[in-house]
Tab-separated table of C-alpha atoms in Angstrom:
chain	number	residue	atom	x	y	z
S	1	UNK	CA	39.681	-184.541	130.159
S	2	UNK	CA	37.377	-183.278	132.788
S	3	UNK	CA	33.542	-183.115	132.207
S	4	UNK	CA	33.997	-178.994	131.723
S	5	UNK	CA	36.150	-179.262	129.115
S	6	UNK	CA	34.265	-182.129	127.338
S	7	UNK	CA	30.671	-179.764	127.747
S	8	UNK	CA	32.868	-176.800	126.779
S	9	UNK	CA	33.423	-178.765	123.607
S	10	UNK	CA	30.361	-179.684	122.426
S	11	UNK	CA	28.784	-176.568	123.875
S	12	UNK	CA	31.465	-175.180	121.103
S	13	UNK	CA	30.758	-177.046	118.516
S	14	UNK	CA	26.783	-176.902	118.472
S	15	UNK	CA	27.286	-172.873	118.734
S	16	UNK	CA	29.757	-172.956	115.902
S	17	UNK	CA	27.359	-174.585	113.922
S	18	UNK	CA	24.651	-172.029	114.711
S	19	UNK	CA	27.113	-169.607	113.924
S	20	UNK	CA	27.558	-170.440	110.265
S	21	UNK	CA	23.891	-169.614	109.981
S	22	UNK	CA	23.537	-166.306	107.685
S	23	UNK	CA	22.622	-162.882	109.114
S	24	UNK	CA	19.149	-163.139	107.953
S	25	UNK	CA	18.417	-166.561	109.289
S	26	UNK	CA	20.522	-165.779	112.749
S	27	UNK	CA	17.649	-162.638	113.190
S	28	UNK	CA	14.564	-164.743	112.563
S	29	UNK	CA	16.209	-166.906	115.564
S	30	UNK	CA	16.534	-163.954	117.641
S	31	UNK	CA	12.645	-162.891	116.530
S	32	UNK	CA	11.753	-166.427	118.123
S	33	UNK	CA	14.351	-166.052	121.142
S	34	UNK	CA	12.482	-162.028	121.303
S	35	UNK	CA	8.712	-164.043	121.872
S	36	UNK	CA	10.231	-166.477	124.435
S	37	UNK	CA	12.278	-163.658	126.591
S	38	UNK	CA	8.884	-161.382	126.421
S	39	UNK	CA	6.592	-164.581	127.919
S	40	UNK	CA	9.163	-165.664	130.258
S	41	UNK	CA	8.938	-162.135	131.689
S	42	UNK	CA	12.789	-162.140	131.834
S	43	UNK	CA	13.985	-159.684	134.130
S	44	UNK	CA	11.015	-157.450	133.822
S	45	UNK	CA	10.833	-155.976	137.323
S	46	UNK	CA	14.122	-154.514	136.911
S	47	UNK	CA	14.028	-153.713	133.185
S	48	UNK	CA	10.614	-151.783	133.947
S	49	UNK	CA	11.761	-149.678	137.035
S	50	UNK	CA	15.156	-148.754	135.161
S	51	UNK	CA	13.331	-147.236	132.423
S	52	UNK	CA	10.549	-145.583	133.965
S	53	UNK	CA	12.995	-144.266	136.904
S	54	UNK	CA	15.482	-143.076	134.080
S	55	UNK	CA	12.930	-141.015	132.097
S	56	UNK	CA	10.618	-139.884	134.254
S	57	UNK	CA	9.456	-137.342	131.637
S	58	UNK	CA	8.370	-139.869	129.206
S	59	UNK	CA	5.171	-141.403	129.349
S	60	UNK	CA	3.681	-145.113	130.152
S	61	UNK	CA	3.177	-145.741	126.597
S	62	UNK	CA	7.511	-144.433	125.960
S	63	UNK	CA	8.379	-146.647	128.464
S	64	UNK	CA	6.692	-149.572	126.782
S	65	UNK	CA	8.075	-149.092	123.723
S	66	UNK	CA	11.844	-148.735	125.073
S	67	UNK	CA	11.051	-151.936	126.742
S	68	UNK	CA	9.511	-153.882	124.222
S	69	UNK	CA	13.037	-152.536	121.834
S	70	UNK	CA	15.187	-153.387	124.209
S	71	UNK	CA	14.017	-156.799	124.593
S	72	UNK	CA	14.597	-157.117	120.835
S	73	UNK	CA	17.886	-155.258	120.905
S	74	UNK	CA	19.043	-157.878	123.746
S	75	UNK	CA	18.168	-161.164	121.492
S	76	UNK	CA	19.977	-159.434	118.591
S	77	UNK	CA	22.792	-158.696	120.658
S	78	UNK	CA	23.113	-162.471	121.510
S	79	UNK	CA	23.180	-163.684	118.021
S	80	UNK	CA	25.556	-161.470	116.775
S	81	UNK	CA	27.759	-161.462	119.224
S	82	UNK	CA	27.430	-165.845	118.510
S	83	UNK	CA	28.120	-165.081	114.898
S	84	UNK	CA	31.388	-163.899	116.020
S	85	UNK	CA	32.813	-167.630	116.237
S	86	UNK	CA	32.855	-167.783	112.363
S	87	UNK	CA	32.158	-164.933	110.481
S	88	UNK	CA	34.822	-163.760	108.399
S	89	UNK	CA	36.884	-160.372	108.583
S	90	UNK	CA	35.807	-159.076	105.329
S	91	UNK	CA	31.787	-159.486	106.168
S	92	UNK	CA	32.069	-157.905	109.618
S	93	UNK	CA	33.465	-154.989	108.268
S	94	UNK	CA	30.540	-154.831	105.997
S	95	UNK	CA	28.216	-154.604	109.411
S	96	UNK	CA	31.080	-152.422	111.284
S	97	UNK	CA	32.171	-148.665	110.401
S	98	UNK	CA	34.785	-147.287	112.564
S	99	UNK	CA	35.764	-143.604	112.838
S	100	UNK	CA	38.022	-141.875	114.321
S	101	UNK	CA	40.873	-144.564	114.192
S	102	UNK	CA	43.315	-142.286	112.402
S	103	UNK	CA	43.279	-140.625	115.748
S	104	UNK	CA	44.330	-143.950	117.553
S	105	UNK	CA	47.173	-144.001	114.800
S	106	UNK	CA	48.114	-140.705	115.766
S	107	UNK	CA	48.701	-141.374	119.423
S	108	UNK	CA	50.739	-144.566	118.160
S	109	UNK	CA	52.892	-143.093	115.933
S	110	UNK	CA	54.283	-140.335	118.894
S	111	UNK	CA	54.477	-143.776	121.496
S	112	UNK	CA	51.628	-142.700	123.284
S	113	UNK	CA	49.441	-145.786	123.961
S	114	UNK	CA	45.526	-145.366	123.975
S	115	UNK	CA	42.292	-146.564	126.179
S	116	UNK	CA	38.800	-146.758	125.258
S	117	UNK	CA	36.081	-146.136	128.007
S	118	UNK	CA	32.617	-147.631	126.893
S	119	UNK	CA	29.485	-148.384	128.444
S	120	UNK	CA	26.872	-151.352	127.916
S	121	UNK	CA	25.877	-150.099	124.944
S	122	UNK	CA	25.187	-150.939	121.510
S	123	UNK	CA	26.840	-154.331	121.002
S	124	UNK	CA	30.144	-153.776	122.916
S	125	UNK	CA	31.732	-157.001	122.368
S	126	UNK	CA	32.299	-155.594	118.318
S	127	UNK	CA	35.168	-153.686	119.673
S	128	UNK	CA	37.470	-156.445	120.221
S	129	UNK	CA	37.290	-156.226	116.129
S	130	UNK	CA	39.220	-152.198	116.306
S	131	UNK	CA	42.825	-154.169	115.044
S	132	UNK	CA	40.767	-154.614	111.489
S	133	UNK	CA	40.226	-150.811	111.003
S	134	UNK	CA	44.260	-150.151	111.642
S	135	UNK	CA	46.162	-148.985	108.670
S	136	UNK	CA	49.762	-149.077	110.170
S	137	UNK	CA	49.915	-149.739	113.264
S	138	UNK	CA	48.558	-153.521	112.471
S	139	UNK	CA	50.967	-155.123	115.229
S	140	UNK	CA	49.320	-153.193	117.936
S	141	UNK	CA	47.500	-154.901	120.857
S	142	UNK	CA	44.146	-153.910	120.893
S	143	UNK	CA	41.623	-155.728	123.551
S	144	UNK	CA	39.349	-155.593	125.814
S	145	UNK	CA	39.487	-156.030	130.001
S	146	UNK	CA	36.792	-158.293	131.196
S	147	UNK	CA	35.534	-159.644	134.204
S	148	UNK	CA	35.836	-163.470	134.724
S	149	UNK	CA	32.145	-165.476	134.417
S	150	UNK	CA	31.191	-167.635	137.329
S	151	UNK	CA	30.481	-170.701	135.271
S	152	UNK	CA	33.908	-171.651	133.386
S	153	UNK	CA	32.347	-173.280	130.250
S	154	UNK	CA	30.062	-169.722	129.542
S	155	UNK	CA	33.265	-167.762	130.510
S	156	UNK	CA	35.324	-169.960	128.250
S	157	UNK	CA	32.924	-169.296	124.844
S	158	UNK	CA	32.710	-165.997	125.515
S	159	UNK	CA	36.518	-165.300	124.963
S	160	UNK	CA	36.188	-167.321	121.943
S	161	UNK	CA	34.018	-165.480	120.446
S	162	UNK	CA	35.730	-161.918	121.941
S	163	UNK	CA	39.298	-163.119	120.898
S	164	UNK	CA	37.809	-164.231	117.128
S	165	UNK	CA	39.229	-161.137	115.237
S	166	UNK	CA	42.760	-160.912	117.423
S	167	UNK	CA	41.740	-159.087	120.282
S	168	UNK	CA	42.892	-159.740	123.871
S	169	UNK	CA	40.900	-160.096	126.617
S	170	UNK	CA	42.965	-159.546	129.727
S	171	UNK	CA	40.928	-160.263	133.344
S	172	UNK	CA	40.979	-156.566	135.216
S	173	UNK	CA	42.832	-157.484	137.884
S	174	UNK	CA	45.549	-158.954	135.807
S	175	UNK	CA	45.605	-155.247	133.404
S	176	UNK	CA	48.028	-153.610	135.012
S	177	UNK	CA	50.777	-156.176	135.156
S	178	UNK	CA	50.407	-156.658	131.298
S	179	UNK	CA	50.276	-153.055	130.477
S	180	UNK	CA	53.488	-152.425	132.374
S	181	UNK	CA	55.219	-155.135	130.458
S	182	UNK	CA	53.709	-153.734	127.055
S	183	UNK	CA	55.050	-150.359	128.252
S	184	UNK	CA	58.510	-152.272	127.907
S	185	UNK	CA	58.536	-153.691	125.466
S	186	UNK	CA	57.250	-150.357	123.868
S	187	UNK	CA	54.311	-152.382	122.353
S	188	UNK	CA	51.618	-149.342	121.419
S	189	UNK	CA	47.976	-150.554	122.501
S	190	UNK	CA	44.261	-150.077	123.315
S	191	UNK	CA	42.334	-151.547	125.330
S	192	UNK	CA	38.255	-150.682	126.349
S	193	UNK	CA	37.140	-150.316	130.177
S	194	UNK	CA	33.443	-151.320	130.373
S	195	UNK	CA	33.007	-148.981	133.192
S	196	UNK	CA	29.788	-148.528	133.603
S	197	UNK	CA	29.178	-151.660	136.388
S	198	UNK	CA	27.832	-151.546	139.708
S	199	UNK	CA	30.504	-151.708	142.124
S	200	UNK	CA	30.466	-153.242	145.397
S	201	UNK	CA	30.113	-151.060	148.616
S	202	UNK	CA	33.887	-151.463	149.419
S	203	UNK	CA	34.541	-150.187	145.926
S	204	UNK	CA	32.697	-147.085	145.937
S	205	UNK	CA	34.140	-143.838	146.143
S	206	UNK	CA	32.426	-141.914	144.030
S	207	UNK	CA	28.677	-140.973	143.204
S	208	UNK	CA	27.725	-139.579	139.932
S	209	UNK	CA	24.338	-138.327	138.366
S	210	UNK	CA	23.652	-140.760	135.636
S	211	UNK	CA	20.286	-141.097	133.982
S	212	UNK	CA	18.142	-139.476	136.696
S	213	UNK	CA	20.154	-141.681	139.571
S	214	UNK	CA	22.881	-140.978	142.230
S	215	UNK	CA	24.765	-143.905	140.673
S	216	UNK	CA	27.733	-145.394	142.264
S	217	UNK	CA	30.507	-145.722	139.914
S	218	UNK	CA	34.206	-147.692	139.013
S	219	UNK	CA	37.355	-144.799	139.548
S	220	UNK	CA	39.949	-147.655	138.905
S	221	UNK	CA	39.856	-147.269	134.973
S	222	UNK	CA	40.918	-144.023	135.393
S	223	UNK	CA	43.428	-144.616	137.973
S	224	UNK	CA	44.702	-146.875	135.351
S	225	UNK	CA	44.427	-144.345	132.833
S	226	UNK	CA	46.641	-142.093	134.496
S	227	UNK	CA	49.287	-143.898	135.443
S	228	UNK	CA	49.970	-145.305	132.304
S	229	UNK	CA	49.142	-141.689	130.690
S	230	UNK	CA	47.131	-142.848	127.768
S	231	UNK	CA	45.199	-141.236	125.627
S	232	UNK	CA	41.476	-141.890	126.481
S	233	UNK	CA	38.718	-142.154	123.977
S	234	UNK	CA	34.763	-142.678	124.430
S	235	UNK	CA	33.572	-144.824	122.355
S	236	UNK	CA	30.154	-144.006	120.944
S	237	UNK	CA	28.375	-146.515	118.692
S	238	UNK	CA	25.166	-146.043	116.833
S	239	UNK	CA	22.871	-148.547	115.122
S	240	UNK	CA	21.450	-147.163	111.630
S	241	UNK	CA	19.402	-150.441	111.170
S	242	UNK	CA	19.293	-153.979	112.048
S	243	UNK	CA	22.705	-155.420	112.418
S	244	UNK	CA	24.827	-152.703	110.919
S	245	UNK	CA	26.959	-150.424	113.873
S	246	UNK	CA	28.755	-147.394	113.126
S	247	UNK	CA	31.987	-147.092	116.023
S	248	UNK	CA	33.450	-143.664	116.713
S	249	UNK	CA	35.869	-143.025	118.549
S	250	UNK	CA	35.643	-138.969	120.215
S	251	UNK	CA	38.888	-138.022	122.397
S	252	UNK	CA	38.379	-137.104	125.804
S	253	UNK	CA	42.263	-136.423	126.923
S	254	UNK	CA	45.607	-137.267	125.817
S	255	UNK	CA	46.714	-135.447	128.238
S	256	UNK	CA	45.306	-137.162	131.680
S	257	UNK	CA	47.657	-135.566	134.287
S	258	UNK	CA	46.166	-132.343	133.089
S	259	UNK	CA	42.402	-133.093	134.448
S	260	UNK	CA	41.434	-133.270	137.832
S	261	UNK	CA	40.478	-136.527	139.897
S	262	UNK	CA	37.974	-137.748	138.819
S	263	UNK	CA	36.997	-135.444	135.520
S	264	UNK	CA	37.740	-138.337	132.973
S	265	UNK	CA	35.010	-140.481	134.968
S	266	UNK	CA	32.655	-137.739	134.982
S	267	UNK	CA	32.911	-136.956	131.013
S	268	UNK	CA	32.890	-140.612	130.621
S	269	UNK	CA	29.338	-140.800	131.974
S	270	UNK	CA	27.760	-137.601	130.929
S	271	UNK	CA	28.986	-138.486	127.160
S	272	UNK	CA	27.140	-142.264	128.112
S	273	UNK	CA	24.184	-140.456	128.989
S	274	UNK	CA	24.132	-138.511	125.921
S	275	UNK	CA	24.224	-142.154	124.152
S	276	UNK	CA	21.746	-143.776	125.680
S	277	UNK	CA	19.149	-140.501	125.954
S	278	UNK	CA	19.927	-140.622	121.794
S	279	UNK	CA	18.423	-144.243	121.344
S	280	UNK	CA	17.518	-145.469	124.672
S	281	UNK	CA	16.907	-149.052	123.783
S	282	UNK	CA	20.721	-150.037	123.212
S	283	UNK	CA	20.871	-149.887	126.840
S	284	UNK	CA	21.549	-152.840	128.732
S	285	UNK	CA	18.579	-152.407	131.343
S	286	UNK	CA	18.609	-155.866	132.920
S	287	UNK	CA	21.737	-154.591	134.620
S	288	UNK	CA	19.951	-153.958	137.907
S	289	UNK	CA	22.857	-151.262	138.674
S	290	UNK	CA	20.962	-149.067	141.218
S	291	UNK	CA	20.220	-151.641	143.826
S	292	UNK	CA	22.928	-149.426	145.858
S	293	UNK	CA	21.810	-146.358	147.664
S	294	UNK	CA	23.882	-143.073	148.793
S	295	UNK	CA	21.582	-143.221	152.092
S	296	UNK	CA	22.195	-146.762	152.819
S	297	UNK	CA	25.638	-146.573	151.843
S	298	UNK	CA	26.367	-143.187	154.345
S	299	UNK	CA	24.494	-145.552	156.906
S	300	UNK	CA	26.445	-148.545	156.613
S	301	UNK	CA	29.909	-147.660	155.548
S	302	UNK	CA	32.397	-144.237	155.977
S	303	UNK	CA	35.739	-143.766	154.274
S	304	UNK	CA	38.486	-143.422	156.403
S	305	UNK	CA	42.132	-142.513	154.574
S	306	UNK	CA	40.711	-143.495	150.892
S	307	UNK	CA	38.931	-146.706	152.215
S	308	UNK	CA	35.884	-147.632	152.281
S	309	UNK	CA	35.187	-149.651	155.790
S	310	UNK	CA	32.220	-150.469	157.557
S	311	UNK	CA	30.462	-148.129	160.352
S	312	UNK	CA	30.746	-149.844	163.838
S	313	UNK	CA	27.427	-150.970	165.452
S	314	UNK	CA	26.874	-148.566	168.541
């Protein structure tokens, strides 16, 4: 056994342990984790400069208070998404609502399978629990697509704990080989785009407004989308009170041929806005997202036949 796999192991083990911990106990651990993020000064730069460049309406004293949530949001996120390695189906449901799932059924029960477009917000990784809230369709695959940590061990725990309540997390680049073969084997399915990333410059072809920002944004989830002519669903989730998430799921198409290029993106992020303007501090603002620029992008690159290449040096 290599030394990854035996630190993966007791990495596992010590978290599982943690895990077991009740809700209650697992929040006055993040209320510690909360004090040492705030003096470590954690990402604060970027945190800061998000906030105050995405509501530049709100004042100094709005910004701090977004901030100092968010900070408290983030170390809550962290245990519950731990708590994931051993809590049991029955008492996440109790912290979980999910609406709009008959819809999902719907879709299923004509063959149509389904995709959920989310952003970093709220605690995502509760999706991968969607199979509990299924009536009939209880065989269907329901996951999520994920992008592949740099450090194996962290990347290893984290599909644990994402995979704990029978989701699947597929790597993106693998997605479309897997959905074909679903397709069939006419198994129905859903499974969430986190599409809200920063893509590199060679993956940028189109700029959005988002939160006050020409932001740079992913087109290949709905590229997907459309060839595989799913029904799409945003996924909106709200947090009534400390550790307790209500899921909905609001239709955008089931019909994707019928919208022009690039119209399921563009819903996608003005119904994210709409989200994150609600209750701002279920944002992940660490994300430094806007490091990217249109200017320094039109300087640097051009896109010749649907590719993005770099500009010659004259």
């Amino acid at each position: 056994m290599n030394m990854k796999k035996v630190i993966y192991k007791i990495t596992y083990a010590l978290l599982y342990m943690v895990s077991l911990l009740p809700y209650r106990v697992l929040y006055v651990l993040s209320d510690f984790f909360y004090l040492i993020v705030r003096l470590s000064g954690y990402r604060r730069r970027v945190v800061r400069h998000n906030i105050e460049t995405s509501f530049p309406e709100k004042s100094t004293q709005e910004h701090r208070q977004i901030e100092r949530k968010f900070y408290h949001w983030l170390c809550d996120y962290f245990v519950e998404t731990l708590k994931l390695l051993s809590v049991s189906r029955e008492t996440l449901l109790k912290h979980i609502e999910f609406h709009g799932t008959e819809q999902l059924e719907e879709c299923f029960d004509r063959g149509q399978t389904c995709a959920a477009i989310l952003g970093h917000y709220g605690n995502w990784e509760l999706l991968s629990a969607i199979g509990l809230a299924m009536k009939r369709h209880t065989d269907a695959v329901m996951g999520l697509i994920y992008h592949p940590l740099r450090n194996d061990v962290f990347d290893w725990l984290f599909l644990d704990m994402r995979q704990s309540m029978g989701g699947v997390c597929i790597p993106k680049k693998e997605i479309l080989r897997y959905l074909v073969a679903y397709k069939r084997e006419n198994r129905m399915n859903l499974f969430g785009y986190i599409s809200d990333q920063a893509p590199k410059w060679e993956n940028i072809h189109l700029w959005l407004p988002f939160l006050n920002h020409d932001t740079p944004v992913f087109t290949g989830a709905e590229r997907i989308m459309r060839k595989m002519q799913n029904a799409v669903f945003y996924v909106d989730m709200e947090r009534p009170r400390r550790g307790y998430y209500v899921v909905r799921f609001q239709l955008i198409t089931d019909n994707p041929s019928s919208m022009e290029e690039h119209e399921i993106t563009r819903k996608f992020f003005q119904m994210l806005e709409e989200s994150v303007r609600r209750e701002p501090y279920c944002y992940l603002w660490s994300h430094d997202r806007w490091h990217r620029t249109h200017e320094e992008f039109d300087r640097r690159f051009k896109v010749v036949n649907g590719k993005v290449i770099k500009r010659t040096e004259s």
